[in-house]
Short mmCIF file of C-alpha atoms in Angstrom, two decimals:
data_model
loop_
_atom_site.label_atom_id
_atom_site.label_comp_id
_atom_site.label_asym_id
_atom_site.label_seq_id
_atom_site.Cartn_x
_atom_site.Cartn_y
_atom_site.Cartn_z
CA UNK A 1 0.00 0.00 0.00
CA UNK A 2 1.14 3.86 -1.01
CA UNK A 3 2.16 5.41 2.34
CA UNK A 4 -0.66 7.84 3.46
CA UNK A 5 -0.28 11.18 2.60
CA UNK A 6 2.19 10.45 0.34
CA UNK A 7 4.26 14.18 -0.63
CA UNK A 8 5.68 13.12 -4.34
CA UNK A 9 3.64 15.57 -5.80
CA UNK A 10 4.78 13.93 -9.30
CA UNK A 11 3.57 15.92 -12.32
CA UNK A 12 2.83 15.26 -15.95
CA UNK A 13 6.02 15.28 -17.44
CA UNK A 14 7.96 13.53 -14.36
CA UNK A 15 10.25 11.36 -16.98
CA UNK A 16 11.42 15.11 -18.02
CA UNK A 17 12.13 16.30 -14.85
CA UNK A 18 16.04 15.36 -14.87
CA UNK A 19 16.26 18.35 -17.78
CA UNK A 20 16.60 21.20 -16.16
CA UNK A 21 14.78 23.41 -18.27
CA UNK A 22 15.03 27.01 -16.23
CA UNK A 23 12.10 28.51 -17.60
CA UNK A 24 9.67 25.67 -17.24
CA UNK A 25 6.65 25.76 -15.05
CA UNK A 26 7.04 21.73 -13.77
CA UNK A 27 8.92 21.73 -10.24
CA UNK A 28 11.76 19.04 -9.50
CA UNK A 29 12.31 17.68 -5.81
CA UNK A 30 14.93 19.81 -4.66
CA UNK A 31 13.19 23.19 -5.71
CA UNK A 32 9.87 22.17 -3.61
CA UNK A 33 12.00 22.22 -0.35
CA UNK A 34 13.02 25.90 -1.46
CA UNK A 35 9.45 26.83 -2.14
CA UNK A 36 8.34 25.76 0.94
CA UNK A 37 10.62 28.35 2.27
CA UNK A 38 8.98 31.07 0.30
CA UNK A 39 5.12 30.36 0.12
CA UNK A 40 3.07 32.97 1.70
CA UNK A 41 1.01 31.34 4.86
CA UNK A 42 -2.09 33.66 4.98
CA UNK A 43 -4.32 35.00 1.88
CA UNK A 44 -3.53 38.65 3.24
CA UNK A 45 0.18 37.55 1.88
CA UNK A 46 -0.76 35.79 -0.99
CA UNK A 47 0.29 38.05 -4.59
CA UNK A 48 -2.03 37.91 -7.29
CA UNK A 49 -5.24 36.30 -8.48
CA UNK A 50 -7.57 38.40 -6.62
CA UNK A 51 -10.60 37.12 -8.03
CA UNK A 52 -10.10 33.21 -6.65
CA UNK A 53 -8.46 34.80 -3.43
CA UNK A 54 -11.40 37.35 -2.20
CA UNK A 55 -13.84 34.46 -3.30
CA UNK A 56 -11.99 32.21 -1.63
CA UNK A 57 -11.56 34.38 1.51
CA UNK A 58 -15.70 34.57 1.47
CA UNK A 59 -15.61 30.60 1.46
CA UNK A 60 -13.87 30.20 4.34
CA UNK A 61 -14.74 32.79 6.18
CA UNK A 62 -18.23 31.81 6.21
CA UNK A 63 -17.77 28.62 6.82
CA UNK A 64 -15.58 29.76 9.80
CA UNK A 65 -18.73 32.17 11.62
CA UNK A 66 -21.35 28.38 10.99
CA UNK A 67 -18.40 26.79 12.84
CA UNK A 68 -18.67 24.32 9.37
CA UNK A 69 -16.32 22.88 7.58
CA UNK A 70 -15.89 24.90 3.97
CA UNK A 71 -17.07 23.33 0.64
CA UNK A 72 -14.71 21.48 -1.27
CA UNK A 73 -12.09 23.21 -3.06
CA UNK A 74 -10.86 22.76 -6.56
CA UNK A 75 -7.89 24.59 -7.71
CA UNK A 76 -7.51 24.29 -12.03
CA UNK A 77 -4.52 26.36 -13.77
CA UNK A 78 -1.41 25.72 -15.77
CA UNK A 79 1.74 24.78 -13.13
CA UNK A 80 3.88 27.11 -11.01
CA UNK A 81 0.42 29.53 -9.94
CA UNK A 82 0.47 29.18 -6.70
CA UNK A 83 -2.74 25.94 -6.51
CA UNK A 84 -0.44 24.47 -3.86
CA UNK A 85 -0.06 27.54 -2.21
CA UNK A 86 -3.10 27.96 -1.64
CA UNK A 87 -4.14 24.49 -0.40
CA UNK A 88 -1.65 24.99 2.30
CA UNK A 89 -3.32 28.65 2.94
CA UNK A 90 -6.95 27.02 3.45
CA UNK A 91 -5.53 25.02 6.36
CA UNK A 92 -3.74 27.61 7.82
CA UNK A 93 -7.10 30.30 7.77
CA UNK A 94 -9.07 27.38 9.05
CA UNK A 95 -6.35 26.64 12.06
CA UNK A 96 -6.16 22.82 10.85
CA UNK A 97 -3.45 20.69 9.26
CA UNK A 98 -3.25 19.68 5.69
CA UNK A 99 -2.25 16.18 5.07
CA UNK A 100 -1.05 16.52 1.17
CA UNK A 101 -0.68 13.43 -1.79
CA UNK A 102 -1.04 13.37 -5.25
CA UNK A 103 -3.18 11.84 -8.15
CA UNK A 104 -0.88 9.15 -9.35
CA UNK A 105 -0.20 8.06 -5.79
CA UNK A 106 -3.75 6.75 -5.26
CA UNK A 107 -3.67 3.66 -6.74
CA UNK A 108 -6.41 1.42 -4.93
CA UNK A 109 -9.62 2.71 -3.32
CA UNK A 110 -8.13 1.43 0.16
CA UNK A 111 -5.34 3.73 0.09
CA UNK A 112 -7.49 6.55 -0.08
CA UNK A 113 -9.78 4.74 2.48
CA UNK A 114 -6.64 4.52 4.86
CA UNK A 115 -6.06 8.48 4.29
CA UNK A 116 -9.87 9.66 5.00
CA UNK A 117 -10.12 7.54 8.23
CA UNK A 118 -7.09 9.26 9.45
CA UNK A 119 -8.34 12.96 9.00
CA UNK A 120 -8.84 14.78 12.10
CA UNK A 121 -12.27 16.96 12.32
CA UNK A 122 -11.82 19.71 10.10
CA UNK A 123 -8.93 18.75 8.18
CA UNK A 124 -7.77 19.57 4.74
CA UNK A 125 -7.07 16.47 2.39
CA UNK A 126 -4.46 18.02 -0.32
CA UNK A 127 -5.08 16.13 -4.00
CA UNK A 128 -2.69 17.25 -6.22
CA UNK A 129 -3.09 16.48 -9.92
CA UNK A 130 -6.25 15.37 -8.95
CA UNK A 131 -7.69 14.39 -12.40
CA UNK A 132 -5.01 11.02 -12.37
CA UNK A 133 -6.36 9.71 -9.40
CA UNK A 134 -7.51 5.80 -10.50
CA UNK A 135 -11.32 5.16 -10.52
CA UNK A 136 -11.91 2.76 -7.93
CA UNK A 137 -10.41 5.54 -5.52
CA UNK A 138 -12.30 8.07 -7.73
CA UNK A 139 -15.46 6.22 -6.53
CA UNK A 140 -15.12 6.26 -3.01
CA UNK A 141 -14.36 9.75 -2.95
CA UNK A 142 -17.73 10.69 -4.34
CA UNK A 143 -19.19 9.38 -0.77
CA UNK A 144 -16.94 10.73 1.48
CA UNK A 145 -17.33 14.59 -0.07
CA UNK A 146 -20.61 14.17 -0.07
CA UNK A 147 -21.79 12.31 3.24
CA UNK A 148 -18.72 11.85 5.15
CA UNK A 149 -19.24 8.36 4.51
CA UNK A 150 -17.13 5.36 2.68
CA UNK A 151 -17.77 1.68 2.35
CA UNK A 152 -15.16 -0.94 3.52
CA UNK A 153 -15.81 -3.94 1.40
CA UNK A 154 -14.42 -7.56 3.36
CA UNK A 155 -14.02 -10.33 1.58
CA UNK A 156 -14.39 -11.42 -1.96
CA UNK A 157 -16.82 -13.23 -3.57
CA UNK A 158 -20.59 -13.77 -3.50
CA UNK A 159 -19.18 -13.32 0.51
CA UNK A 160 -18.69 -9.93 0.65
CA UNK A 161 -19.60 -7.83 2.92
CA UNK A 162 -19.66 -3.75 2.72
CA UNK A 163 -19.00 -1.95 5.98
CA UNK A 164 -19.87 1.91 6.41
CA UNK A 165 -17.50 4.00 8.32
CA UNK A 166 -18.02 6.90 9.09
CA UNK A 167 -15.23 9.92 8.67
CA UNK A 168 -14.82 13.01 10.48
CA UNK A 169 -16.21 15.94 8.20
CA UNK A 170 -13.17 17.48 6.29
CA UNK A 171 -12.20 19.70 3.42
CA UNK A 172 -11.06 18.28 -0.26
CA UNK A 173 -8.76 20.89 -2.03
CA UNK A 174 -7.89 19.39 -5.66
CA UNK A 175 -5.75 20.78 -7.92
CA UNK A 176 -5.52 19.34 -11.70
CA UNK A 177 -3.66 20.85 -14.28
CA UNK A 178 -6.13 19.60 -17.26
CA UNK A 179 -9.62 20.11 -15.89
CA UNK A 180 -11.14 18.82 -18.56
CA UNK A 181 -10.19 15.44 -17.76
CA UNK A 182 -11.88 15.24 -14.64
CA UNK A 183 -14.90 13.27 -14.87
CA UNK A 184 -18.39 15.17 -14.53
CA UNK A 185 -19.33 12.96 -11.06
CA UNK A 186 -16.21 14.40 -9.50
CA UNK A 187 -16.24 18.04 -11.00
CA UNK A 188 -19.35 18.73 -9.65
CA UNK A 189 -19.22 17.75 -6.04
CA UNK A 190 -16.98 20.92 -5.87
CA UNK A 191 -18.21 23.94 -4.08
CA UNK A 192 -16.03 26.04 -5.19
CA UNK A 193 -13.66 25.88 -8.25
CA UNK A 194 -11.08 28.93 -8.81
CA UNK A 195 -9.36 29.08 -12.40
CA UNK A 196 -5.88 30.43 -11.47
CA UNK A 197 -4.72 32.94 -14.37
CA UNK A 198 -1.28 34.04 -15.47
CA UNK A 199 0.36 36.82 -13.45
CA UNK A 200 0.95 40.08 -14.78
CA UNK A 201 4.47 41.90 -14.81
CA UNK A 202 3.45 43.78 -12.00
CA UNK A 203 2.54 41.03 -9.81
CA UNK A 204 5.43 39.07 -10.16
CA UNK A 205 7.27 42.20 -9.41
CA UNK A 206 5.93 41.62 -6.18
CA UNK A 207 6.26 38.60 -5.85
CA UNK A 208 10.13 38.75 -6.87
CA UNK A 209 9.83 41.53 -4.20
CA UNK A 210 9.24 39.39 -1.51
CA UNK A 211 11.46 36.17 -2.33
CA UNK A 212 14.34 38.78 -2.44
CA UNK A 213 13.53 39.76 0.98
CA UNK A 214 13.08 36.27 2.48
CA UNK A 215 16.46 35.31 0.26
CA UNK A 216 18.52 38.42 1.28
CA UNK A 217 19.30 39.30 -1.89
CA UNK A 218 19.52 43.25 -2.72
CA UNK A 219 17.24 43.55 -5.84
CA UNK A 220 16.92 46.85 -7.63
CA UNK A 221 13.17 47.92 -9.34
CA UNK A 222 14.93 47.76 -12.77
CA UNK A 223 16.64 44.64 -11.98
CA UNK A 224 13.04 43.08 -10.46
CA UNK A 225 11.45 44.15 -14.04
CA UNK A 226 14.31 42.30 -16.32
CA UNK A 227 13.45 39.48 -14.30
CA UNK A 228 9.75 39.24 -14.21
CA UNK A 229 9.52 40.25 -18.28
CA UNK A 230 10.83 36.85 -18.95
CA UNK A 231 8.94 34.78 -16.38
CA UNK A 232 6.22 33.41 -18.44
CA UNK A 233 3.76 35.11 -15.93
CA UNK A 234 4.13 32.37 -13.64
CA UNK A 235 6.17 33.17 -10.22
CA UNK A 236 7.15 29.76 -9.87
CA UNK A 237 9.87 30.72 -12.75
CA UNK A 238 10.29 34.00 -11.55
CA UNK A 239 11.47 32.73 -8.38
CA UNK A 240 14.06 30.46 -10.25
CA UNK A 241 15.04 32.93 -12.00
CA UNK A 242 15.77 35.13 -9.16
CA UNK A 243 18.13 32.36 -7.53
CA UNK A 244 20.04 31.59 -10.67
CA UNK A 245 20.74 35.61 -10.98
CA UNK A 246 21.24 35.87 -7.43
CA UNK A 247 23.73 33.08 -8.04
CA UNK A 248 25.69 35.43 -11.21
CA UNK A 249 25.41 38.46 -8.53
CA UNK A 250 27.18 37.08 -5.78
CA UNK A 251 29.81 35.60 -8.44
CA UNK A 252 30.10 37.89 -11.09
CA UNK A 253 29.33 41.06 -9.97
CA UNK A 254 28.53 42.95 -6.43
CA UNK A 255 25.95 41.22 -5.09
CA UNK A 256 23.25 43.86 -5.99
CA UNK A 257 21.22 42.58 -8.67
CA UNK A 258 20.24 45.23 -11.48
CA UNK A 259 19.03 45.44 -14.90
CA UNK A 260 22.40 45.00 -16.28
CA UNK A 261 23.35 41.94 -13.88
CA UNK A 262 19.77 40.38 -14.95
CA UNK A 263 20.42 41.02 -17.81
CA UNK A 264 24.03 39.38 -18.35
CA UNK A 265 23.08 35.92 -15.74
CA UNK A 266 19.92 35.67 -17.95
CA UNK A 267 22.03 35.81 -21.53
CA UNK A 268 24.47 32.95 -19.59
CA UNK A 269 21.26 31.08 -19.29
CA UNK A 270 19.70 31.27 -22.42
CA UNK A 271 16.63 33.06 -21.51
CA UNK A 272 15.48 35.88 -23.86
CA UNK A 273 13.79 38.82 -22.97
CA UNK A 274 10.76 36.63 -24.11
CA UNK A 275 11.32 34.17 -21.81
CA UNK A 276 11.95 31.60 -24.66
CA UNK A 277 15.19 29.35 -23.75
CA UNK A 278 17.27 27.03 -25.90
CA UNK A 279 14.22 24.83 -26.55
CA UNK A 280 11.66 27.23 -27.88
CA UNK A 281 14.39 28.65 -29.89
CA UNK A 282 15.36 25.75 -31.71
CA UNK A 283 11.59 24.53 -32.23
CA UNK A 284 10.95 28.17 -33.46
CA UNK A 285 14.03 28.11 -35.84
CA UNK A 286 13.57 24.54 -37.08
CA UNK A 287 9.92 25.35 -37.90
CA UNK A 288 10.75 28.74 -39.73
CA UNK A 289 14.64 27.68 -41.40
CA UNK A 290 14.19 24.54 -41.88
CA UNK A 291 10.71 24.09 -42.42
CA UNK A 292 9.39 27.21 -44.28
CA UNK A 293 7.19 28.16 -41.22
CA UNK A 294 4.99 24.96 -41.55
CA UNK A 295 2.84 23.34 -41.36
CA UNK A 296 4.49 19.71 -40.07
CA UNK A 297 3.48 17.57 -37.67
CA UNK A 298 4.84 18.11 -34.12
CA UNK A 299 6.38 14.16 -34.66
CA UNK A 300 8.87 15.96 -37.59
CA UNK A 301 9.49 19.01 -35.74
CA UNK A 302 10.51 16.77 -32.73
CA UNK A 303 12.96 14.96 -34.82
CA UNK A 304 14.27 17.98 -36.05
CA UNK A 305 15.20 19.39 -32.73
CA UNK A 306 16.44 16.19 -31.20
CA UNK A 307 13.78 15.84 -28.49
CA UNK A 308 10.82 12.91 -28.10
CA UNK A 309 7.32 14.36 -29.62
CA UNK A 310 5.13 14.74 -25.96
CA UNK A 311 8.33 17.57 -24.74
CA UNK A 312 8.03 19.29 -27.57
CA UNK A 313 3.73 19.29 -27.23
CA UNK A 314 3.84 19.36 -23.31
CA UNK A 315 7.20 21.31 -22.62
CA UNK A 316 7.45 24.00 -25.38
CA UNK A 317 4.00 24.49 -27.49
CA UNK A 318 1.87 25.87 -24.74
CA UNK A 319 3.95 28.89 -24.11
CA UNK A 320 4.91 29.14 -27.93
CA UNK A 321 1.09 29.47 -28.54
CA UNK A 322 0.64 31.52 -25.87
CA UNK A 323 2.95 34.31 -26.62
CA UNK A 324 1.60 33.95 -30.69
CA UNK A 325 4.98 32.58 -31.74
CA UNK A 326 3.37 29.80 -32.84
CA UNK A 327 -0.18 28.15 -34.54
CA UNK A 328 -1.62 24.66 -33.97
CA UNK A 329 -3.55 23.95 -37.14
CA UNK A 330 -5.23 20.96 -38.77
CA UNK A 331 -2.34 20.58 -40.80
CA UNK A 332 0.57 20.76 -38.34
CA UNK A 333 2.50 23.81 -36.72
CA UNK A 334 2.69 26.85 -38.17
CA UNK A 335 4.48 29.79 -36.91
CA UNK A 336 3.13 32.97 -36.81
CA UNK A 337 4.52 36.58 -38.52
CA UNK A 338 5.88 37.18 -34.81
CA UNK A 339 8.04 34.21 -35.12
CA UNK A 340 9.44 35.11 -38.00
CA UNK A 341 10.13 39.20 -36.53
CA UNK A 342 11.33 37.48 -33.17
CA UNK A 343 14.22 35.34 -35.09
CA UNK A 344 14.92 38.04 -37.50
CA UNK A 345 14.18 36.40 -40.28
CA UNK A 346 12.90 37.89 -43.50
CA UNK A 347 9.21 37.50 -43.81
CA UNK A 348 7.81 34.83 -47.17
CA UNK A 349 6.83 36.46 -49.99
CA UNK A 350 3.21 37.24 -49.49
CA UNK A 351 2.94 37.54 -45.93
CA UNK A 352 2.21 34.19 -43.37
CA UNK A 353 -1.13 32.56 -43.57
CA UNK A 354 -1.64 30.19 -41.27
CA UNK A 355 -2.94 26.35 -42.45
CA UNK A 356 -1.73 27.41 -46.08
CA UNK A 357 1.60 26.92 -47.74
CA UNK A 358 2.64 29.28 -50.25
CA UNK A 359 2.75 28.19 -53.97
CA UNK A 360 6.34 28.13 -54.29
CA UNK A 361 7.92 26.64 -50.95
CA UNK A 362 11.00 28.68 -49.82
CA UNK A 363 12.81 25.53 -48.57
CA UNK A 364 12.58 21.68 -48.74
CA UNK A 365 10.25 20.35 -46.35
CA UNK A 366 7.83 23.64 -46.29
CA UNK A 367 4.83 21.84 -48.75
CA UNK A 368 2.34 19.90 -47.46
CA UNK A 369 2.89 16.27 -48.00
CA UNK A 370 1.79 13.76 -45.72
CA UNK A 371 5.37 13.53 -43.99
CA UNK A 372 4.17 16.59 -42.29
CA UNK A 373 0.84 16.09 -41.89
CA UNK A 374 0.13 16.68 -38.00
#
């Protein structure tokens, strides 16, 4: 059996995880044990989404003045927005503890029994990646969040017997990076579901702010806003980045870390003032040089750039679609005019429509056979 409360909080792209790919939302080991150090412990502290925290805030504290236990939470947003965060804030407003495990570590519905029989009145159960939980556990979850409640089958067989035991009334705070792949049972015995948004550049100002204090590093405004213009609006990179130009400071250079200092640790480290690291780059250039600017499949480009197909659709496309570098199409990948400005390349003749190739490819590789279909 999975030990209860199990803390790998193992993500979707955990066979990646060796790379250390500085500008990527996923979190290794190691760097958890340093956010721990810098997660804020009360919503009054927490930086940014204001919409999920003041509803959030009304959750609890209502639940607080009926002397109830608060509806169950679910937390849905791309990695490194502070969902975790969060959880840990719920049980600290509420004054209980939060016994944390993950999706993939609930494997059999008795594991999860073992965990909810444990739980102390009022206490937070932590799900992370909650939409990879298995379904047998998936089941017996339904009962608990709704009547405190699961069902102990002994024995096998014709002979079976199911045994109700009852669970002290808790709080479920789940947090899924794909929330369309939780099942419709499960999504709806939610109370309340907060949809955690990118941060803007101001916000993660703050938030570098604030790690600089805890880390006692001297960080100047202009030297806060180099950092947090390439941090993918998530704070979970701008923190990394802070540490690895905290690390070129202290080196390099005074200590004090400025635009100029940000500027030079960030250059050493492949980061762009787009955020885009060696990666993007070379899907980017692969898909504009070698390619013609698409479309072809993501299998191709993969080839191309010497990675396995799911890191280049998992690891590098979301952001690359995000910031318009790049267009998922029917067809394949195509990359956008912006892609083309951002690599200084000379834009096609006849501009860049996406899902059409031009009549006369520039290079080999840019028509549309069905090597590159997507």
């Amino acid at each position: 059996m999975s030990a209860p409360f199990d803390r790998s909080l193992t993500g979707e792209l955990a066979a990646d995880a060796e790379q250390d790919w500085v500008v990527q939302p996923q979190a290794g080991d190691e760097e958890r044990v340093v956010e721990s150090a810098l997660r804020p412990h009360s919503l009054h502290d927490f930086i940014g989404q204001p919409k999920v925290a003041r509803q959030l805030a009304l959750v609890l504290e209502g639940a607080k003045r009926r002397g109830r236990a608060p509806d169950h939470v679910l937390l849905s947003g791309p990695p490194g927005l502070g969902k975790t965060s969060l959880a840990l804030i719920i049980g600290s407003e509420l004054g209980t503890s939060v016994k944390i495990t993950s999706g993939p570590a609930i494997e059999r519905s008795g594991d999860l029994a073992a965990m909810l029989s444990n739980l102390a009145p009022g206490d937070v159960l932590f799900i992370d990646e909650i939409h990879r939980i298995a379904r047998p556990a998936e089941e017996l979850l339904y009962m608990a969040m709704e009547d405190f409640r699961v069902d102990v089958v002994v024995g096998k067989g014709p002979g079976a017997t199911a045994i109700p035991l009852e669970i002290n009334p808790f709080t479920l705070v789940g947090a899924t990076t794909r929330a369309g792949l939780l099942t419709g049972p499960l999504r709806d015995r939610f109370g309340f579901v907060g949809q955690m948004e990118f941060y803007e550049p101001a916000e993660l100002e703050r938030v570098l702010a604030r790690s600089a204090d805890l880390l006692g590093v001297e960080l100047t405004p202009e030297g806060s806003a180099e950092i947090a213009g390439r941090s993918r609006g998530t704070p979970r990179i701008a923190n990394r980045l802070l540490r690895r130009v905290r690390d070129y400071a202290e080196v390099e250079a005074d200590g004090r870390v400025t635009r100029e200092v940000a500027e030079a640790a960030l250059a050493l480290y492949d980061v762009d003032h787009l955020g885009l690291d060696r990666l993007d780059r070379a899907v980017l250039e692969a898909l504009v040089v070698k390619f013609g600017g698409g479309p072809v499949g993501v299998a191709t480009l993969a080839v191309a750039v010497g990675e396995e197909p799911h890191t280049v659709e998992e690891v590098c496309e979301p952001f690359l679609v995000r910031a318009g570098l790049l267009a998922r199409t029917p067809r394949g990948r195509v990359a956008t005019e912006a892609a083309w400005q951002h690599l200084g390349q000379p834009l096609p003749r006849g501009g860049v429509p996406l899902g059409r190739v031009t009549a006369e490819p520039q290079v080999p590789g840019s028509s549309s056979e069905a090597l590159f279909d997507a």
